[in-house]
Coordinates of C-alpha atoms and ligand atoms in Angstrom, one line a residue:
X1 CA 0.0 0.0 0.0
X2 CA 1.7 3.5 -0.8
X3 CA 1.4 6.4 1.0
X4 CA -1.2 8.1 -1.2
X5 CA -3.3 5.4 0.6
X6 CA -2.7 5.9 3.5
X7 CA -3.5 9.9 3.4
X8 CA -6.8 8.7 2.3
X9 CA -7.8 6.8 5.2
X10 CA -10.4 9.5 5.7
X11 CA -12.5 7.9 8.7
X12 CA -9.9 7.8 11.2
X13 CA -10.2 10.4 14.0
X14 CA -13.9 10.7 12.1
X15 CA -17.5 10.7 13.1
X16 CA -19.9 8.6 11.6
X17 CA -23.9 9.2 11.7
X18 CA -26.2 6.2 11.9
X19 CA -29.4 7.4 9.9
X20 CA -32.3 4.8 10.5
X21 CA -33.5 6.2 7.5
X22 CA -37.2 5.3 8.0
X23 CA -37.5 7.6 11.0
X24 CA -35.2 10.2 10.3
X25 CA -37.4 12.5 7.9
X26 CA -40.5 12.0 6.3
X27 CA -40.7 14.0 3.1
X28 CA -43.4 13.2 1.2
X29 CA -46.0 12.2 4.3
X30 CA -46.4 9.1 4.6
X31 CA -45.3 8.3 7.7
X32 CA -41.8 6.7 6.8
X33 CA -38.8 8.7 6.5
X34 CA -37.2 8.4 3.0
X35 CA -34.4 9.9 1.3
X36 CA -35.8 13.1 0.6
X37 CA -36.3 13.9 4.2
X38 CA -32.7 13.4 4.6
X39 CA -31.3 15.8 2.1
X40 CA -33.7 18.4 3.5
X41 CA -31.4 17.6 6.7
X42 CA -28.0 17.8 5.1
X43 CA -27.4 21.3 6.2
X44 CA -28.1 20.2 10.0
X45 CA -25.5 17.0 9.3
X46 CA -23.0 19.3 8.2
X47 CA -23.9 21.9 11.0
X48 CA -23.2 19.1 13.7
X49 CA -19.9 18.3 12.2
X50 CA -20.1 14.6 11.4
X51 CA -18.0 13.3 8.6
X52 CA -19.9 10.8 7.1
X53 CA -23.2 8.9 7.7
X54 CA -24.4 5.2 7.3
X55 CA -27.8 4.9 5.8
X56 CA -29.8 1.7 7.2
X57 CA -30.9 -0.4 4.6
X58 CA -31.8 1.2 1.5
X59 CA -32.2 -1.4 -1.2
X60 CA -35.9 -3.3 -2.2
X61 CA -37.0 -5.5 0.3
X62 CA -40.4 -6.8 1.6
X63 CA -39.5 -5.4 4.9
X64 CA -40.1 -8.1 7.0
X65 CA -36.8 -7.2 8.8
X66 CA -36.8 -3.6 8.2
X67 CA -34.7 -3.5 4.8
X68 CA -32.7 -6.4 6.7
X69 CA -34.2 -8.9 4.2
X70 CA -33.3 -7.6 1.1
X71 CA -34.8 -8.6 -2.6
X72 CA -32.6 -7.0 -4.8
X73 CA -29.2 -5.3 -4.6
X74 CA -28.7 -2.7 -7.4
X75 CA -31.3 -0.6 -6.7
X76 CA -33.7 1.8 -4.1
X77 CA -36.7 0.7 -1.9
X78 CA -39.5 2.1 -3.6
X79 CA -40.8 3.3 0.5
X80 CA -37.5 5.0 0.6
X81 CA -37.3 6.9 -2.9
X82 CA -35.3 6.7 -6.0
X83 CA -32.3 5.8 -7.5
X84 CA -31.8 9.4 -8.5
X85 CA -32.5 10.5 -4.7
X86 CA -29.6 8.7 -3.8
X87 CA -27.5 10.2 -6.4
X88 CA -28.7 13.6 -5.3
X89 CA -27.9 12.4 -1.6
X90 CA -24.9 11.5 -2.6
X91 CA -23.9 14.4 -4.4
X92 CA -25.9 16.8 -1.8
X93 CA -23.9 14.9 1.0
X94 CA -20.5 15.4 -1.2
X95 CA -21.1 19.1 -1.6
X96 CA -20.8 19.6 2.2
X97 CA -17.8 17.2 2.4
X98 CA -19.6 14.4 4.2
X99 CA -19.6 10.4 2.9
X100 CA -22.6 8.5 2.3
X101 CA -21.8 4.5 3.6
X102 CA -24.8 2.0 2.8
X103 CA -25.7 -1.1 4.8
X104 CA -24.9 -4.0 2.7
X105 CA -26.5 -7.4 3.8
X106 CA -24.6 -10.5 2.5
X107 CA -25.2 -13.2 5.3
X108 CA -28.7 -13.4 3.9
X109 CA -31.3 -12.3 1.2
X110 CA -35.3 -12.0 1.2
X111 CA -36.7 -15.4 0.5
X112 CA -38.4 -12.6 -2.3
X113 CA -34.9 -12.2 -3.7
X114 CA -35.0 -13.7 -7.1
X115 CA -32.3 -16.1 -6.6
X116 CA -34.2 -17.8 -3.4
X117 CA -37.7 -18.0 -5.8
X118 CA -35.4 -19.6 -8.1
X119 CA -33.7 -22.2 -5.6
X120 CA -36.4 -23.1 -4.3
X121 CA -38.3 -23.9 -7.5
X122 CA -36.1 -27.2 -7.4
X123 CA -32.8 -29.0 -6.8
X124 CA -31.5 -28.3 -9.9
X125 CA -32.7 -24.5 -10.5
X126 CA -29.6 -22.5 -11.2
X127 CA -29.4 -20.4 -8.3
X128 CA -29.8 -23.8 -5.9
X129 CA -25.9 -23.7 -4.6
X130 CA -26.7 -19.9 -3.3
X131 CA -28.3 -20.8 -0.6
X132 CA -27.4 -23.3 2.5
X133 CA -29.6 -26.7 2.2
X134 CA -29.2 -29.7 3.4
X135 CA -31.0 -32.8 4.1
X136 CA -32.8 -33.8 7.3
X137 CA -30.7 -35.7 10.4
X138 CA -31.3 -39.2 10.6
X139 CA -34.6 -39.0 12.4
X140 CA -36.0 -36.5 10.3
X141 CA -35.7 -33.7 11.9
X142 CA -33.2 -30.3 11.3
X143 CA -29.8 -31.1 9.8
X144 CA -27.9 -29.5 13.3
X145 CA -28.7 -27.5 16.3
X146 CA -28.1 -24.4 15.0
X147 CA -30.4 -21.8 16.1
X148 CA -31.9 -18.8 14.9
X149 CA -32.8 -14.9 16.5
X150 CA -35.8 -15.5 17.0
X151 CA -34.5 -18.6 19.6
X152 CA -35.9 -21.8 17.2
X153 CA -34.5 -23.8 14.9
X154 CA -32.0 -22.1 11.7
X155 CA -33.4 -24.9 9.6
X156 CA -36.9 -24.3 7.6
X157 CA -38.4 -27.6 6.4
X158 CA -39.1 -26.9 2.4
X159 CA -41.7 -29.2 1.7
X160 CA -41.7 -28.4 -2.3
X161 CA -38.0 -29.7 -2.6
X162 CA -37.5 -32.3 0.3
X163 CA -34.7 -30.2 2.1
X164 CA -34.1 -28.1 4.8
X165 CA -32.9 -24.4 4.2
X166 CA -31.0 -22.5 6.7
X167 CA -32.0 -19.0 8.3
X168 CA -30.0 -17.4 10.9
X169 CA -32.7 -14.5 11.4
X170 CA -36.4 -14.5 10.5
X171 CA -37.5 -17.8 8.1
X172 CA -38.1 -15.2 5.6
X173 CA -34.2 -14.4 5.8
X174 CA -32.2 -17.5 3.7
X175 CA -29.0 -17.4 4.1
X176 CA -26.8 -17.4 1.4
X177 CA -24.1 -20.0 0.9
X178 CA -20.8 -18.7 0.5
X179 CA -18.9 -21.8 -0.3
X180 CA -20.7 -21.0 -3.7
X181 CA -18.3 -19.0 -6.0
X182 CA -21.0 -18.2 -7.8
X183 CA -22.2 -15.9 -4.8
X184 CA -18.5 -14.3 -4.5
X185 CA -18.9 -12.8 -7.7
X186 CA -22.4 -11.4 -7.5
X187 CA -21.1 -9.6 -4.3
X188 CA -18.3 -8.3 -6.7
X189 CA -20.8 -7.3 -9.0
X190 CA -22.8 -5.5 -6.0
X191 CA -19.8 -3.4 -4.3
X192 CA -18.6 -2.1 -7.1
X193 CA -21.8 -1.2 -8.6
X194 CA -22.2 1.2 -5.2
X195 CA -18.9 2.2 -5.7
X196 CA -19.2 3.5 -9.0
X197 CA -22.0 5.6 -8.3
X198 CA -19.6 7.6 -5.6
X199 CA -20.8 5.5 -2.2
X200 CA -18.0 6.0 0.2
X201 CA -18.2 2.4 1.7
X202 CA -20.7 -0.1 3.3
X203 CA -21.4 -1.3 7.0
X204 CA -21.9 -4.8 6.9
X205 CA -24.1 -6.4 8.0
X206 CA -23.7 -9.5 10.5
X207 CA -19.9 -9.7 9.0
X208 CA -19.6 -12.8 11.4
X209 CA -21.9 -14.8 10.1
X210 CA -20.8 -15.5 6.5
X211 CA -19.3 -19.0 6.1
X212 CA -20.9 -21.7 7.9
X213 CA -19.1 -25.2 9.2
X214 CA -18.8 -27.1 5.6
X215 CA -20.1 -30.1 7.7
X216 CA -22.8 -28.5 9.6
X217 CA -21.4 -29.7 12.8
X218 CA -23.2 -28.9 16.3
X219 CA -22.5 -25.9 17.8
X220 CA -21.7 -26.3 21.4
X221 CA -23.1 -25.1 24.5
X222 CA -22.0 -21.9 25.7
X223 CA -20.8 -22.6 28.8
X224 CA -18.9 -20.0 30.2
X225 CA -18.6 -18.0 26.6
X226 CA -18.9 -14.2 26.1
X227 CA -22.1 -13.8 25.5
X228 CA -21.9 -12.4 22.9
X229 CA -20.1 -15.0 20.7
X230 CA -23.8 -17.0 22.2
X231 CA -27.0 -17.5 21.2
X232 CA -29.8 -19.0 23.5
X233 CA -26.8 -21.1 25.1
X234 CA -24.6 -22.4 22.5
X235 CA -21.4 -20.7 21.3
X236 CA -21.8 -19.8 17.7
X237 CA -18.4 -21.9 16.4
X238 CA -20.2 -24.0 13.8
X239 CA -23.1 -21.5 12.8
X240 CA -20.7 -18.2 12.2
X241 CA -17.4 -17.2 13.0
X242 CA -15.6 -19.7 10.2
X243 CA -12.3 -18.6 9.1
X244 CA -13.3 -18.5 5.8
X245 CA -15.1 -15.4 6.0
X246 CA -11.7 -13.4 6.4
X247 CA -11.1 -14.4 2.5
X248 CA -14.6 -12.7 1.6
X249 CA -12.9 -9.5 3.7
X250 CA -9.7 -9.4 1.5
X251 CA -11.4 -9.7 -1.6
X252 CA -13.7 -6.9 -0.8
X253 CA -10.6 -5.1 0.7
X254 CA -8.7 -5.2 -2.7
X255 CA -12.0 -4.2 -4.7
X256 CA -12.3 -1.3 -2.0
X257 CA -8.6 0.0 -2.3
X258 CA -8.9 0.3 -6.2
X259 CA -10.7 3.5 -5.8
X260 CA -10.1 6.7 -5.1
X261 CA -10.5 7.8 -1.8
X262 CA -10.5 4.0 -1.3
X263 CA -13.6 2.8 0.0
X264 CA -14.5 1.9 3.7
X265 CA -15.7 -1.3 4.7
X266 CA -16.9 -1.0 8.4
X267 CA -17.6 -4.4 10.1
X268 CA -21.2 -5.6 12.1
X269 CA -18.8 -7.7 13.9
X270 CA -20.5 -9.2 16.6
X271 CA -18.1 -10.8 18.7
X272 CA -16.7 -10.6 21.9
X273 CA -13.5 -11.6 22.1
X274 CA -10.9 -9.5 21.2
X275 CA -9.0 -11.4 19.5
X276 CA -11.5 -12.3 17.4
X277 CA -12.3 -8.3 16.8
X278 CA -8.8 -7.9 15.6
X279 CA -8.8 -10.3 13.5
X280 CA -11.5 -8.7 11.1
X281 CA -8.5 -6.0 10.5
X282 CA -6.4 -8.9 9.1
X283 CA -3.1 -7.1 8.0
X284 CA -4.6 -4.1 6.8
X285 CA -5.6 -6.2 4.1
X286 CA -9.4 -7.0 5.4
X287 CA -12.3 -4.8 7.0
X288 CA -10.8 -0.9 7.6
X289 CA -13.3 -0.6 10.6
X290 CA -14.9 -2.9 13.0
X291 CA -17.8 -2.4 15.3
X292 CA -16.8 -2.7 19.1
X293 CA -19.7 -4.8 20.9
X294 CA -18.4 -5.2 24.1
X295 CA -17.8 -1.4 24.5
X296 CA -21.3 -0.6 23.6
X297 CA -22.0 -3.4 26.2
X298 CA -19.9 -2.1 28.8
X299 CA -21.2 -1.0 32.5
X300 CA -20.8 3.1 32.1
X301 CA -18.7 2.7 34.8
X302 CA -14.7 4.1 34.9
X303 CA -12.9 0.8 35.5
X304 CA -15.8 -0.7 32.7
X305 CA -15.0 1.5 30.0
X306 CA -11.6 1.4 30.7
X307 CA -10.8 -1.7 30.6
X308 CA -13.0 -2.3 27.1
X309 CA -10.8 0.3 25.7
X310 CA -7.3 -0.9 26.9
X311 CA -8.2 -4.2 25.8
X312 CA -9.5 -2.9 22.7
X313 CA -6.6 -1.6 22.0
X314 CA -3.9 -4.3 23.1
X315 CA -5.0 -6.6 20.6
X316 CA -6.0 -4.7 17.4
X317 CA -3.0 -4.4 14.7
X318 CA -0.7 -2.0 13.9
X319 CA -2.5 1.1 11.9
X320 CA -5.8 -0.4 13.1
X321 CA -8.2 2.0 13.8
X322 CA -11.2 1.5 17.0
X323 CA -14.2 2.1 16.3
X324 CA -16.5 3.5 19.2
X325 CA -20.2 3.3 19.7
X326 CA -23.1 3.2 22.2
X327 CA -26.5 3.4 20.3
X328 CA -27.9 1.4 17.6
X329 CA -31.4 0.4 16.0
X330 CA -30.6 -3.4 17.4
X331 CA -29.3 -2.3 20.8
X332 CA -31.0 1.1 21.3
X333 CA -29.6 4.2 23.3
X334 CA -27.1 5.0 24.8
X335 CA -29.2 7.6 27.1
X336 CA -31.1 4.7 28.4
X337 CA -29.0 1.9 28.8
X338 CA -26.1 4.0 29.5
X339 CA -27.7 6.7 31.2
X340 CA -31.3 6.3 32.3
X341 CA -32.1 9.4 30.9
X342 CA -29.8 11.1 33.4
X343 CA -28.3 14.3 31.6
X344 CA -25.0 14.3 33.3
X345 CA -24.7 10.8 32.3
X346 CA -25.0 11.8 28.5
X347 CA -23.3 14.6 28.8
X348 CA -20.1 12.4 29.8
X349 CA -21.4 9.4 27.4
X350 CA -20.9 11.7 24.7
X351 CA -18.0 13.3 25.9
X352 CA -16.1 10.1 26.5
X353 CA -17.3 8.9 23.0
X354 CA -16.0 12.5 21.3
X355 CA -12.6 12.1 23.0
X356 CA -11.6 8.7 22.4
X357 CA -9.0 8.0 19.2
X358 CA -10.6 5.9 16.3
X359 CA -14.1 6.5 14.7
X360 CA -17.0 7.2 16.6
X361 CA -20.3 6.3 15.0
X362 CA -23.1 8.1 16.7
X363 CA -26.4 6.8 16.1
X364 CA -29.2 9.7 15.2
X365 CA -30.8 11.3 18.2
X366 CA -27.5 10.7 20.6
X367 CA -26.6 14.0 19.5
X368 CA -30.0 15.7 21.6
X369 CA -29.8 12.8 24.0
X370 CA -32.9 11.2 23.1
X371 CA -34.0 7.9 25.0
X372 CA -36.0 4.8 24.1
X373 CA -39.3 5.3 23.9
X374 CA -41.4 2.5 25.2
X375 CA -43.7 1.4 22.2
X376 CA -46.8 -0.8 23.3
X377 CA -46.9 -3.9 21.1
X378 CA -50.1 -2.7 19.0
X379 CA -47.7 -0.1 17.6
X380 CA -44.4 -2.2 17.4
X381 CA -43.0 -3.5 13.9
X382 CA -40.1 -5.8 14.9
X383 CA -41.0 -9.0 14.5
X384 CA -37.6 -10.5 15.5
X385 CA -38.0 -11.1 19.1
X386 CA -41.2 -10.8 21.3
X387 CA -43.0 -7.6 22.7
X388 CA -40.8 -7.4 25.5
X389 CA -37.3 -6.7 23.7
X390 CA -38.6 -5.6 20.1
X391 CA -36.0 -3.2 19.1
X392 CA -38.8 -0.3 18.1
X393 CA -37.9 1.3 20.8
X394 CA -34.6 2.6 19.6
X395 CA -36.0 3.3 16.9
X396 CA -38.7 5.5 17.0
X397 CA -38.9 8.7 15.0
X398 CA -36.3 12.2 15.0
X399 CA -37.6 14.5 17.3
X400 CA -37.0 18.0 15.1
X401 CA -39.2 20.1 17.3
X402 CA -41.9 20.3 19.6
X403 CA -44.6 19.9 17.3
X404 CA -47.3 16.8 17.2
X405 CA -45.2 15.7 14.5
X406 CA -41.7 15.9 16.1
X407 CA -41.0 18.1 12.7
X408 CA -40.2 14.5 11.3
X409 CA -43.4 14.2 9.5
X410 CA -46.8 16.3 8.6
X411 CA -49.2 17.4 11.2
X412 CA -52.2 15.2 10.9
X413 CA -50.2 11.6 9.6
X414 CA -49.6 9.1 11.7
X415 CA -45.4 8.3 11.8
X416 CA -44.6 5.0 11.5
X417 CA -44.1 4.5 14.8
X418 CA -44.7 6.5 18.1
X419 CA -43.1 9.7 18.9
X420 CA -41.2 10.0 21.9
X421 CA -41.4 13.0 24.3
X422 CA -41.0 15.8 21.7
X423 CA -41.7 19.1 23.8
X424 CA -38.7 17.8 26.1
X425 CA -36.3 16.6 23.8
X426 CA -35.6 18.1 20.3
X427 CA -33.3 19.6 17.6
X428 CA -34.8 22.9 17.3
X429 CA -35.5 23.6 21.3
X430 CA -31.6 22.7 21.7
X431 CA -29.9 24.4 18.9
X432 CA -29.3 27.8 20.2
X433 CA -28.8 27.3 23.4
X434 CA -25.4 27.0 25.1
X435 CA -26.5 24.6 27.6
X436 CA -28.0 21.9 25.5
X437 CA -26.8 18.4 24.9
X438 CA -26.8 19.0 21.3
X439 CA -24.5 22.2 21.9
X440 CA -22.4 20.3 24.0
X441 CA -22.0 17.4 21.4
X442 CA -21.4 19.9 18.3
X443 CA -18.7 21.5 20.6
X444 CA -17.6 18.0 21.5
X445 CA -17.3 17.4 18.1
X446 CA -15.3 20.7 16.4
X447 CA -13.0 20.0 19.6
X448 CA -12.2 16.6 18.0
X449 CA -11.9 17.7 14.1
X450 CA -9.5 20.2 15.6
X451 CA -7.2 17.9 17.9
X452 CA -8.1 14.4 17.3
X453 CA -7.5 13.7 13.6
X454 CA -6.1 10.8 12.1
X455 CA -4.9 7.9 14.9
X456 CA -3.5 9.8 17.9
X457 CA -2.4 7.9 21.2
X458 CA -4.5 6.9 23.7
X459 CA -2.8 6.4 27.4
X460 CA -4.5 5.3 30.5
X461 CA -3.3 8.0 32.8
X462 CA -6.1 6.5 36.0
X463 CA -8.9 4.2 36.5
X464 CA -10.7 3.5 39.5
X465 CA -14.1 2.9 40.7
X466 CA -15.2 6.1 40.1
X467 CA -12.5 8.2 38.1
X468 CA -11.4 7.9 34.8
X469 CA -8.4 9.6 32.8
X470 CA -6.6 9.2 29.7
X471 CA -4.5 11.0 27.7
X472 CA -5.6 11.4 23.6
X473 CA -3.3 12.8 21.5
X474 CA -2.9 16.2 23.2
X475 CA -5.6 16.2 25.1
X476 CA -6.4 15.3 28.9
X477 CA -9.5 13.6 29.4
X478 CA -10.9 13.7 33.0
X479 CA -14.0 12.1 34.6
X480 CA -16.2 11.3 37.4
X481 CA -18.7 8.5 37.0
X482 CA -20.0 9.1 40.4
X483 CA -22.5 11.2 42.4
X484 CA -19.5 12.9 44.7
X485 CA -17.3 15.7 43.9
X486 CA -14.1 14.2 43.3
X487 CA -10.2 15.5 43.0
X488 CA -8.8 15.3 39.3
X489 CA -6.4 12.3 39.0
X490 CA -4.2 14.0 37.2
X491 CA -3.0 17.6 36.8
X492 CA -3.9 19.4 33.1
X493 CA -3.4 22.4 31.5
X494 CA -6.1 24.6 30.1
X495 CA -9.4 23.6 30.3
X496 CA -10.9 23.0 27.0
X497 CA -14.4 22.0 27.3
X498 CA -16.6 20.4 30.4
X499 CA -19.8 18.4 30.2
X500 CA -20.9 21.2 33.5
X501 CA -22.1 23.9 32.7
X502 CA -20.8 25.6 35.9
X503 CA -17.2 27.3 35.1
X504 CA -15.5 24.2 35.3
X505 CA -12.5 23.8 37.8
X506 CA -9.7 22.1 36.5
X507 CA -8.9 20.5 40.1
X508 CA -12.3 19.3 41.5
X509 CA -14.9 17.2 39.0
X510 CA -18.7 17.9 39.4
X511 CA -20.6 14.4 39.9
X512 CA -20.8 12.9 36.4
X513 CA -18.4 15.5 35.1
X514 CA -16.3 15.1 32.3
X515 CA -13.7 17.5 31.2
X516 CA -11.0 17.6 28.2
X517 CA -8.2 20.1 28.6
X518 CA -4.9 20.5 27.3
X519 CA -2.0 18.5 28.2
X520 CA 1.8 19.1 29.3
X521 CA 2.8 17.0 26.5
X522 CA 1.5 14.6 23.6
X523 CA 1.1 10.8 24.5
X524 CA 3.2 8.2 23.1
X525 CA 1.1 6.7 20.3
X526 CA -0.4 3.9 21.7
X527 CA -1.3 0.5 20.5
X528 CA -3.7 0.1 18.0
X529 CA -3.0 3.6 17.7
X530 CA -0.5 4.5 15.7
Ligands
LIG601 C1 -28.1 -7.2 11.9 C2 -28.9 -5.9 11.9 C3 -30.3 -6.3 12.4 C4 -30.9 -7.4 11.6 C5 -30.0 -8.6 11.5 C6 -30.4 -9.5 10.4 O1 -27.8 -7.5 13.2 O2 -28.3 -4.9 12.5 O3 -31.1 -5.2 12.4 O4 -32.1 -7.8 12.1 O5 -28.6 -8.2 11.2 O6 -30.1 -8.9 9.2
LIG602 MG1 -41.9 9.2 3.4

């Protein structure tokens, strides 16, 4: 890789915007955001100071998952707009020098997608191989123990055909096969077609889960596992998490690095060991950016958060680049789970998130410190897991203003889903003044583009049970995760910023306090870091 390259690695030190595009901004009212709504909201992206956003899924797709189950990869969900919207997104986006990343689903397809009605039209149809079958276990019933999301089998019985299919999410998600070559090279086909029309990169989707065990062995049970490498108590070794997937990652990697900027491939990599995080980096030669599960899973605590980042950063590579986030339309908000809707809470969420060297992908609505709103199951649409943990609630509608509406649709239609609490919580009430959450995290933000470009150093200067500091680039990061006034740790220079809106004292933290100030001198670049 030449230098030229490396210059272009745009994303580090940046900040990415989830937009879960069907509640961001409904243009043409009816009820669902779409891509419209978003470029009327460009300016306010670029006013916030984010780099770069990821669009949930935008391609065709019967929306049994939400866009998750998609039917066709080369175009626009007709809900969502039109292939010339995205253009003018793209181009709108450009214009104010941020990226436009899709979400790009390749562990699974609609069983609406072509290929599926094809595969399933017999044993021999051509696009059979692109999909995982397999014939029944010796007494009939699924081929392994596999499970899927929902918490039954992964294995559909199809009747028509005689065999078994395999779904990792919803029955209406078949998974594709990727021991097929055939499937490689529609994938090809796929990034570069986004990548031609001036897409900046893709998050993708359950990155994990690609390859399955060529003999469809047992997974086993989880025992004492992270979690998160579980799945209604068996580790996921058989199911995901095969080797092979890393060769999908350099192929895509090479295809990626062809262009110019190169593109970004950013990683749902849900895992949580470490090890196995670093290892969707490769050498450089794989995924650019990986998401960091157990951070976003990690008690808001100092010593918690701490210790996900040192370990984070012990084992990625060399010129690996972190990747921080708390909020997601799977996982909902930070300002819940994190915080309880405590505003000193995400005041330092977002401060610690702003401060920390990598990419920092906040998801829409963190920015005014909206929570979950609790959505009664008449109203919910996630299908994917019962009433009491359907993911609606993190993803319920931008709350622009104080209107009936939120501002996110037209007065008199019904969004999509509930509104949260709009007269206390939105964009407009916050905007102009000094002590909002969203005027903190814009400051937050413009103090980052201004010292924490590119990879600087991270150094653990103190953790404890209640105080945190660390050193990034050349910047001091202080805080207090605790409901007592506490000493500093460590000495700084100038204060820069504080999450209090009290002149803040660089020797005593507030409760819940965060503070960034200068520092005597630059840290050492640190690992993973460099
Ligand atoms: C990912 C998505 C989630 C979806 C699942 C299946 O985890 O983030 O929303 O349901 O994959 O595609
Ligand atoms: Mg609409």
């Amino acid at each position: 890789m030449d230098e030229h390259v490396g210059e272009q690695r745009w994303w580090q030190g940046a900040v990415l915007y989830q937009v879960y595009v069907r509640s961001f901004r409904d243009s043409d009212g009816d009820g669902y955001g779409d891509l419209r709504g978003i470029i009327e909201r460009l300016d306010y992206l670029a006013w916030l100071g984010v780099d770069g956003i990821w669009l949930s899924p935008t391609m065709p797709s019967p929306d049994q998952d939400w866009g998750y189950d998609v039917s066709g990869y080369l175009s626009v969900h007709r809900g969502l707009g039109t292939m010339e919207d995205l253009d003018a997104l793209i181009a709108g986006a450009g214009a104010r020098g941020l990226r436009v990343l899709l979400d790009l689903v390749p562990n699974h397809t609609s069983t609406a997608h072509p290929w599926f009605i094809d595969a399933a039209s017999g044993r021999d149809s051509a696009h059979r191989r692109y999909y995982v079958w397999a014939d029944p276990a010796p007494d009939g019933g699924p081929p392994s123990n596999w499970l899927s999301a929902t918490g039954g089998s992964a294995w559909a019985w199809h009747e028509p055909t005689g065999q078994y299919y395999l779904h990792g999410f919803l029955p209406s998600q078949a998974d594709l096969n990727w021991r097929e070559p055939a499937v490689h090279a529609e994938f090809d086909k796929i990034l570069r077609f986004w990548f031609d029309r001036g897409v900046a990169g893709f998050r993708i989707d359950v990155a994990q889960g690609l390859y399955k065990d060529a003999e469809l062995r047992d997974d086993p049970p989880a025992q004492d596992a992270n979690w998160l490498d579980t799945r209604f108590g068996l580790r996921q070794v058989y199911s995901a998490n095969r080797p092979e997937s890393h060769g999908v990652f350099r192929d895509w990697r090479r295809i990626a690095d062809d262009y110019v900027p190169p593109r970004l491939l950013l990683g749902e990599t849900w895992v949580g060991d470490f090890g196995a995080l670093a290892g969707f980096y490769g050498h450089d030669d794989e995924l650019q950016l990986a998401f960091n599960f157990p951070f976003l899973f990690a008690p808001f605590t100092a010593r918690g958060l701490s210790d996900v980042v040192s370990q984070t950063l012990a084992a990625l590579p060399d010129r690996a680049c972190p990747v921080w986030t708390a909020s997601n339309h799977d996982v909902g908000r930070l300002a819940t789970h994190w915080c309880w809707g405590d505003q000193r809470k995400i005041r330092l969420a977002l401060l610690v998130l702003a401060t920390l060297p990598g990419t920092t992908v906040l998801y829409y609505g963190d920015e005014i410190g909206m929570t979950n709103v609790e959505v009664p199951p008449e109203l919910q649409r996630d299908t994917m897991r019962g009433p009491e943990s359907a993911r609606d609630r993190g993803r319920t509608p931008m709350q622009w203003d104080s209107s009936r509406s939120g501002g996110f649709t037209r007065d008199g239609v019904t969004p999509w889903l509930p509104l949260g609490d709009t007269a206390s919580c939105n964009v407009a009430g916050q905007r102009d003044h000094r002590s909002s959450v969203l005027s903190l995290c814009r400051g937050l933000l413009r103090l980052r583009r201004e010292q924490l470009g590119g990879l600087p150093g991270y150094e653990l200067l103190h953790a404890d049970d209640r105080l945190w500091a660390y050193r990034a680039g050349t910047l001091t990061v202080t805080a207090n995760f605790s409901d007592q006034l506490a000493s500093s740790p460590v000495q700084v220079g100038e204060v820069l910023l504080s999450t209090e809106l009290a002149q803040p004292d660089d020797q005593v933290l507030r409760p819940w306090e965060g503070v960034v100030a200068t520092s005597s001198g630059a840290a050492e670049a640190g690992p993973g870091c460099r």
